[in-house]
PDB file of C-alpha atoms and ligand atoms in Angstrom:
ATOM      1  CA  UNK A   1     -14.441  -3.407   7.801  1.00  0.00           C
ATOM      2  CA  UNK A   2     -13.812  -1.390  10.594  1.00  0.00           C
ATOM      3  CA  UNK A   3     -17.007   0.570  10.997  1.00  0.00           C
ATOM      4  CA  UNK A   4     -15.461   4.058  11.574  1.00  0.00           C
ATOM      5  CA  UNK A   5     -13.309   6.926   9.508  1.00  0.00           C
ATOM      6  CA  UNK A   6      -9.929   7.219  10.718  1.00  0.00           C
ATOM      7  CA  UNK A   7     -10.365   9.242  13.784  1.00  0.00           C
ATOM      8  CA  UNK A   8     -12.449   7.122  15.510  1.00  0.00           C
ATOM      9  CA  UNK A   9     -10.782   4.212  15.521  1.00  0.00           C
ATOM     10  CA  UNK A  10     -10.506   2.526  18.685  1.00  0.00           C
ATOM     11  CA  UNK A  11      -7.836   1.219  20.370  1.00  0.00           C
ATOM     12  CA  UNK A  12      -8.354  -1.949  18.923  1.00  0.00           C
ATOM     13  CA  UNK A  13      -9.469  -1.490  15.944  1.00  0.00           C
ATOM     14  CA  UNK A  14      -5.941   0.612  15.608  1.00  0.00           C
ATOM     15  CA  UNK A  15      -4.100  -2.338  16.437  1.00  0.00           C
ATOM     16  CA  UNK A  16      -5.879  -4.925  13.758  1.00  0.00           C
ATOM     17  CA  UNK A  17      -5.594  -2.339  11.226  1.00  0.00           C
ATOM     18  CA  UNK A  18      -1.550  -1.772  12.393  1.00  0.00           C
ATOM     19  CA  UNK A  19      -1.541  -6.001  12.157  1.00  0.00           C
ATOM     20  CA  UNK A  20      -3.222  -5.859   8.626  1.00  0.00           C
ATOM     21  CA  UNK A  21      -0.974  -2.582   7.274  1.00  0.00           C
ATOM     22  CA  UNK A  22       2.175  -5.174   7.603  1.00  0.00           C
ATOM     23  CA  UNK A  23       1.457  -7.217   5.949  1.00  0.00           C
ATOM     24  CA  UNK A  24       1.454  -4.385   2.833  1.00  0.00           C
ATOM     25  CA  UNK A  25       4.314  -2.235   1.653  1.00  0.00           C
ATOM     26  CA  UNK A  26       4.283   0.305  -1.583  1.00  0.00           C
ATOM     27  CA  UNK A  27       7.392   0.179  -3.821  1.00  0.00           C
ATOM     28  CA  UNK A  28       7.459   3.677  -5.075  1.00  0.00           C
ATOM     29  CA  UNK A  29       9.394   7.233  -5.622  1.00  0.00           C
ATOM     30  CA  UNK A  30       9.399  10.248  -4.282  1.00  0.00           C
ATOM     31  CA  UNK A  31       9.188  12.053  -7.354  1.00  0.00           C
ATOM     32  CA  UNK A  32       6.355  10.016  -9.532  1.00  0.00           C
ATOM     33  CA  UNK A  33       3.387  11.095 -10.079  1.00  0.00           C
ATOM     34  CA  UNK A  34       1.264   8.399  -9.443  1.00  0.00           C
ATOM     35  CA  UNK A  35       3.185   6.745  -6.436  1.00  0.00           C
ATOM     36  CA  UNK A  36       2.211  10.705  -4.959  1.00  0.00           C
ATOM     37  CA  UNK A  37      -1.103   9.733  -5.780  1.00  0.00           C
ATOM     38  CA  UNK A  38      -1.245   6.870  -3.930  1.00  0.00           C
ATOM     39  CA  UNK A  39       1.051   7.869  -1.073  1.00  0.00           C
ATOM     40  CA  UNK A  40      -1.946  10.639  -0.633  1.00  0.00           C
ATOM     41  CA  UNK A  41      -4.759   7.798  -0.646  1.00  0.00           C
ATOM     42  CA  UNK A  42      -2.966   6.295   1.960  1.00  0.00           C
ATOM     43  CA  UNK A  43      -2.327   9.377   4.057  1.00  0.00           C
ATOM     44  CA  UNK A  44      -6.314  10.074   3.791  1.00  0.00           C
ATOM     45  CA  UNK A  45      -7.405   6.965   4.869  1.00  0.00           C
ATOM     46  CA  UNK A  46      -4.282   6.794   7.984  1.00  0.00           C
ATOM     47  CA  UNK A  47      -2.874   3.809   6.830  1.00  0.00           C
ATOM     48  CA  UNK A  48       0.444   2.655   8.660  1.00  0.00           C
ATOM     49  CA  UNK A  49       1.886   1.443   5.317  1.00  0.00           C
ATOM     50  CA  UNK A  50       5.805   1.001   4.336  1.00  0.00           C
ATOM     51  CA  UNK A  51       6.927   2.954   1.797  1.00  0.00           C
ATOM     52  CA  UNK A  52       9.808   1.576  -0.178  1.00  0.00           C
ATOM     53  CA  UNK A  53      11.894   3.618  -2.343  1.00  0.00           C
ATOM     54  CA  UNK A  54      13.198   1.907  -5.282  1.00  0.00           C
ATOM     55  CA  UNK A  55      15.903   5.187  -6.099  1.00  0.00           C
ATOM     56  CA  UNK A  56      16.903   5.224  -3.023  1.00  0.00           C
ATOM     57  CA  UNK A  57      17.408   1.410  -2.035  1.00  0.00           C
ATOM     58  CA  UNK A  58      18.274  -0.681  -4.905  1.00  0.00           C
ATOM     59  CA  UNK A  59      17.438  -3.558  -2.866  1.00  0.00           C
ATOM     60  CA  UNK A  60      13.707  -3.097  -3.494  1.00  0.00           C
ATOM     61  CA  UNK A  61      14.340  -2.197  -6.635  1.00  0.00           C
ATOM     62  CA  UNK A  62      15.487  -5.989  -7.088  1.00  0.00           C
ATOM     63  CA  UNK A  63      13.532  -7.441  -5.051  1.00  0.00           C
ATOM     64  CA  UNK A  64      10.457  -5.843  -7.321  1.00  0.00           C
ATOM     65  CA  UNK A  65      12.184  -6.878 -10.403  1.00  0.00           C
ATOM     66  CA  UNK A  66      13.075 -10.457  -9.507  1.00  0.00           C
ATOM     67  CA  UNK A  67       9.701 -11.186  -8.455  1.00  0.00           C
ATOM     68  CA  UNK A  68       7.521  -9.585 -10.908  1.00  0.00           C
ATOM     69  CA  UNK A  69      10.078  -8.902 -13.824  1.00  0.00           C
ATOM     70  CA  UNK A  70       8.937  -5.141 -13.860  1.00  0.00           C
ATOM     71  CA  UNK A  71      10.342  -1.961 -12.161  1.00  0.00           C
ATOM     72  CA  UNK A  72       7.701   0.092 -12.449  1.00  0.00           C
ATOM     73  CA  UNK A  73       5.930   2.027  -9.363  1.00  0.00           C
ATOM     74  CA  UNK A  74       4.042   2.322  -7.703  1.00  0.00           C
ATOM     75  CA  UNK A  75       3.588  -1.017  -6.733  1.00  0.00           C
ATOM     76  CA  UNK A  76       1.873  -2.794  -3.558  1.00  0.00           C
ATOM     77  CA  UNK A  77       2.920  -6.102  -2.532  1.00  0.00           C
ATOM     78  CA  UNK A  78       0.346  -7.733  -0.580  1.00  0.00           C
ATOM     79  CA  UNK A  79       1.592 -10.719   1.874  1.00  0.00           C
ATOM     80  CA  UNK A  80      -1.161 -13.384   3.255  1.00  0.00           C
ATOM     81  CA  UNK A  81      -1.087 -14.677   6.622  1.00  0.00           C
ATOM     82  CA  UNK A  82       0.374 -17.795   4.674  1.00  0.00           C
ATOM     83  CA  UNK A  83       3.688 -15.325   3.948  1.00  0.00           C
ATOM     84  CA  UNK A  84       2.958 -15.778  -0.083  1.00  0.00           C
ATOM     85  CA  UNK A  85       3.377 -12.130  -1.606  1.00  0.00           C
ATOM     86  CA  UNK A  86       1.623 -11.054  -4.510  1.00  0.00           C
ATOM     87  CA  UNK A  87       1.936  -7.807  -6.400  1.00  0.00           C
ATOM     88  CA  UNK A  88      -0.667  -5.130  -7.458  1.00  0.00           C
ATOM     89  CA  UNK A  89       0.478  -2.419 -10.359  1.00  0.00           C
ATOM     90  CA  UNK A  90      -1.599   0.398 -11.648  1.00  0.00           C
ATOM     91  CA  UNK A  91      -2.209   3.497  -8.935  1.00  0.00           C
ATOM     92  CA  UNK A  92      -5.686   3.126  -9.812  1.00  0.00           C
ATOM     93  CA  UNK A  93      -5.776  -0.600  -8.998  1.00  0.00           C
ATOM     94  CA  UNK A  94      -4.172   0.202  -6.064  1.00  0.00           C
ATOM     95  CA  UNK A  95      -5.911   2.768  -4.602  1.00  0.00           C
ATOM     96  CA  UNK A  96      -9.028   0.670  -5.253  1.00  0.00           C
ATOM     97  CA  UNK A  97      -7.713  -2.019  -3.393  1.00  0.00           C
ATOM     98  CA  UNK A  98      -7.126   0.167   0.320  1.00  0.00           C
ATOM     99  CA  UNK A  99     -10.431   1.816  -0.432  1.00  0.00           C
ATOM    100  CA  UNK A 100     -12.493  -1.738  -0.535  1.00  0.00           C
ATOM    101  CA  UNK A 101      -9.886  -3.150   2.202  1.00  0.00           C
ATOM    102  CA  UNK A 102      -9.551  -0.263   4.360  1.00  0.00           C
ATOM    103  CA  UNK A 103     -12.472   2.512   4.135  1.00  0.00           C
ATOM    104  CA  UNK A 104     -15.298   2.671   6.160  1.00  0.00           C
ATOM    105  CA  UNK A 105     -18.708   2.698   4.318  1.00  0.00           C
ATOM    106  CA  UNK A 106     -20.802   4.739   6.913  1.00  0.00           C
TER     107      UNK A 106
HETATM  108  N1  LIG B   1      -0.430   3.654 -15.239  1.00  0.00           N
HETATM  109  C1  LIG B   1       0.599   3.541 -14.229  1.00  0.00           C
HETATM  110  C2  LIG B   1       1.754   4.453 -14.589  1.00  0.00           C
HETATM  111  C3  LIG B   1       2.981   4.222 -13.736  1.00  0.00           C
HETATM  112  C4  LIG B   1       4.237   4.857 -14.343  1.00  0.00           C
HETATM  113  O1  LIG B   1       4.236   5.299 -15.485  1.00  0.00           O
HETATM  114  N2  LIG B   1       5.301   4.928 -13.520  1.00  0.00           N
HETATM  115  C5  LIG B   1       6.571   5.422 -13.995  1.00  0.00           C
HETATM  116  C6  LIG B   1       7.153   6.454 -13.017  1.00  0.00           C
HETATM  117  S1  LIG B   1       6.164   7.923 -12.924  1.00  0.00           S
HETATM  118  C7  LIG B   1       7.567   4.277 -14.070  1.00  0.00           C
HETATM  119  O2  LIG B   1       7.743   3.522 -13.115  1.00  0.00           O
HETATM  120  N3  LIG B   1       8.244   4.141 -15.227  1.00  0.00           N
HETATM  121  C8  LIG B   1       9.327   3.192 -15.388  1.00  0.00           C
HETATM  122  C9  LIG B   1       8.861   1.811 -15.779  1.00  0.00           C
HETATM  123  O3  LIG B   1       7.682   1.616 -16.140  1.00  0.00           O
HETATM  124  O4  LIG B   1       9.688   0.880 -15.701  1.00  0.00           O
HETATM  125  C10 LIG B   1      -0.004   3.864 -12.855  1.00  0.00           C
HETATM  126  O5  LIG B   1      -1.023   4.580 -12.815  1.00  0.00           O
HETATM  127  O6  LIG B   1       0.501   3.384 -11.839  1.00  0.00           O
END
């Protein structure tokens, strides 16, 4: 949706994208594989995304838990300009998501 790779982004298409990116925030490790896999995704397409880390903040961890009754990561929640969260699993899933969302198609 924003017509441009990363690099040419302007000024305000930075600043929607920064609006949009908060509304997102990955529950994930350092150390799994598939959270790395996403965490590069993310990095490619210069997303300013949170990244929580269950191990080190056992607040997200039960925050994850007690709204989706899993712990596993990675995980995206996704908040709507209504404040309702929902939550994506599966690093494939994921990664499908910010490509559709986020990457431009020229
Ligand atoms: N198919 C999943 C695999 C995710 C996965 O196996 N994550 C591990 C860490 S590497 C995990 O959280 N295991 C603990 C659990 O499932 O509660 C994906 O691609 O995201």
């Amino acid at each position: 949706m924003f017509g441009h790779k990363a690099k040419e982004r302007s000024p305000e298409q930075q600043a929607e994208l920064d609006r949009q990116c908060q509304g997102l925030a990955l529950y994930q490790t350092q150390s799994c594989p598939f959270c790395v896999k996403v965490r590069r995704e993310i990095d490619r397409l210069k997303l300013p995304i949170e990244l929580r880390d269950v191990a080190r903040n056992p607040e997200y961890r039960r925050e994850q838990i007690d709204s989706t009754g899993r712990g596993t990561v990675p995980c995206l929640k996704i908040t709507d300009e209504q404040g309702k969260a929902t939550w994506m699993y599966e690093s494939e899933d994921i990664n499908r998501y910010l490509r559709r969302r986020f990457e431009s198609t020229d």
